[in-house]
Coordinates of C-alpha atoms in Angstrom, one line a residue:
X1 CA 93.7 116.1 120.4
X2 CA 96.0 113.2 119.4
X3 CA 96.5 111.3 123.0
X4 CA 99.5 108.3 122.9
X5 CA 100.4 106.0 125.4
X6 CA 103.6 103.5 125.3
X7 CA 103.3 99.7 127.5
X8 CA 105.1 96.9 127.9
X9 CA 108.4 98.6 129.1
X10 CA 110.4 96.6 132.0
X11 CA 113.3 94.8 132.9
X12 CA 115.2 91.8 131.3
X13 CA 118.3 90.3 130.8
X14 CA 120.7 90.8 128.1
X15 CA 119.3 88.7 125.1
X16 CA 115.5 89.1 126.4
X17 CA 112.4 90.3 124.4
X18 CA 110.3 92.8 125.5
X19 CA 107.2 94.1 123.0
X20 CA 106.0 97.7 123.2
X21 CA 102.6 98.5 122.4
X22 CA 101.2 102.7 121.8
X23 CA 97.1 102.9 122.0
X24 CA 96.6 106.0 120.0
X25 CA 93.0 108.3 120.4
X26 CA 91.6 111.2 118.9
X27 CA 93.6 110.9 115.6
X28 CA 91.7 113.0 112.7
X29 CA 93.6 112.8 110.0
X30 CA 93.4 109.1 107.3
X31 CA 97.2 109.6 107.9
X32 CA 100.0 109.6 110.1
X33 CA 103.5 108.4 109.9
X34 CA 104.3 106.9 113.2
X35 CA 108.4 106.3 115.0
X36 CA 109.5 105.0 118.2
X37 CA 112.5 106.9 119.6
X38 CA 114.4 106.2 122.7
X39 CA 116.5 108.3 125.0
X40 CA 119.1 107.4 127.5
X41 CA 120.4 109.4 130.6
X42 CA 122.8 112.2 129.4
X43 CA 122.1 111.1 125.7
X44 CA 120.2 112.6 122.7
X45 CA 116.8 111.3 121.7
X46 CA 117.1 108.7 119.0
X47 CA 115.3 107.4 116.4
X48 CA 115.0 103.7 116.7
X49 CA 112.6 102.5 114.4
X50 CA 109.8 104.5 111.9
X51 CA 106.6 103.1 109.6
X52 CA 105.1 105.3 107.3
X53 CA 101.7 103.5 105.4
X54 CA 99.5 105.0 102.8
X55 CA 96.8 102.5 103.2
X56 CA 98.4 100.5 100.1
X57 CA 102.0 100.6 100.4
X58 CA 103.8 100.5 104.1
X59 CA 107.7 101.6 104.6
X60 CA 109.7 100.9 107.5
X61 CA 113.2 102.6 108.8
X62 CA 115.3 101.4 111.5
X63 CA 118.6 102.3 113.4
X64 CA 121.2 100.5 112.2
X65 CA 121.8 99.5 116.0
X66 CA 118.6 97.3 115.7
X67 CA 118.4 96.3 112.6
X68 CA 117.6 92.5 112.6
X69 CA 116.8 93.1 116.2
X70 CA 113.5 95.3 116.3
X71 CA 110.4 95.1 114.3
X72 CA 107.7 97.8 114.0
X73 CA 104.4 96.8 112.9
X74 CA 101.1 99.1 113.2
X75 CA 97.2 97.8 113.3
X76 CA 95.7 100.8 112.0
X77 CA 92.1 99.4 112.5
X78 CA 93.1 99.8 116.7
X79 CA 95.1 102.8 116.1
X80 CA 97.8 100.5 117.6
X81 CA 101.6 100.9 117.0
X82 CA 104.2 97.9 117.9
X83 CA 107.7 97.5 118.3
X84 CA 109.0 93.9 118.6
X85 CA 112.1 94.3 120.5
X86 CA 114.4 91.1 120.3
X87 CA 118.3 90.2 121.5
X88 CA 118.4 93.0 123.4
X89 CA 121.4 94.8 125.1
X90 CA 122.3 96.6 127.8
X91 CA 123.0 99.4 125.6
X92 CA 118.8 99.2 124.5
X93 CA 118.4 100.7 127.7
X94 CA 116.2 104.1 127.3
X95 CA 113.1 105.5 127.7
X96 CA 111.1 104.7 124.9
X97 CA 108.7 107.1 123.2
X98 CA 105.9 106.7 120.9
X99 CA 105.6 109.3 118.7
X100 CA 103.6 110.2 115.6
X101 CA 102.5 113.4 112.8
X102 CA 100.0 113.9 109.8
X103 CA 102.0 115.8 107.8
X104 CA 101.2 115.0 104.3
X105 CA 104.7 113.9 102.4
X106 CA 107.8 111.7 102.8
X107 CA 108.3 111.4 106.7
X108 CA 110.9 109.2 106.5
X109 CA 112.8 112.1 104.9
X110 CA 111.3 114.5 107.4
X111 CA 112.5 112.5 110.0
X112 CA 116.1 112.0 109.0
X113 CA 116.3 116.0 108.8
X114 CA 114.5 117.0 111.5
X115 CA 114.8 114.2 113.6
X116 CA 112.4 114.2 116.8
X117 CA 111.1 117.6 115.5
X118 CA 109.3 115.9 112.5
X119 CA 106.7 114.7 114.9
X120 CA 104.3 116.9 116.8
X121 CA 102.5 114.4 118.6
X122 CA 104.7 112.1 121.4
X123 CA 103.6 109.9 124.6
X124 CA 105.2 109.9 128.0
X125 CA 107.1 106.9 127.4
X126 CA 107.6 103.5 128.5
X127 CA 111.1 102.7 130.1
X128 CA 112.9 99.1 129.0
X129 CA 116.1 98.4 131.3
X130 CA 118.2 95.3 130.2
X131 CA 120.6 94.0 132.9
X132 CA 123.8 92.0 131.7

């Protein structure tokens, strides 16, 4: 059973970093595509940033609301997923999941049909708050 857990949520000020880590276990498959969403009170859950590596080649995806902000990065040999969260806002302010799925094929084209239901395997979340 795939287990993930989000860290290194908390509070800032507008323009602080913050740096989210997810410790994966009990993966099985030699791949998964891996996102980090984030949801807001009273909003949907969002996509905020994706990377999808075949061991050779590694794509990334991001919201165009963090683009040049955010950076995902992954250390497969810890089964350890990052997101780099710079200049942030107070409109970053979300819980922020880890989430992650084996299915063989494009997930970045998964993801951007079926959204949050392209991965079956999600953490409890790690909440980031950024005062102004």
């Amino acid at each position: 059973q795939v287990h993930l857990e989000e860290s290194g949520g908390g509070s800032v000020q507008n323009g602080g970093s913050l740096r989210l880590i997810c410790t994966g276990s009990g993966f099985t498959s030699a791949y998964y595509c891996m996102a980090w969403f984030r949801q807001a009170p009273g909003k949907e859950r969002e996509e905020v940033a994706l990377i999808d590596s075949d061991g050779r080649t590694t794509y990334t995806k991001y919201a165009e609301s963090v683009k040049g902000r955010f950076t995902i990065s992954n250390d497969t040999a810890k089964s350890t997923l990052y997101l780099q969260m710079d200049s942030l806002r107070p409109d970053d302010t979300a819980m922020y999941y880890c989430a992650a799925d084996s299915t063989p094929g494009d997930c970045r084209i998964a993801s951007q049909v079926l959204g949050a239901q392209a991965f079956a395997y999600w953490g409890q979340g790690t909440q980031v708050t950024v005062s102004s």
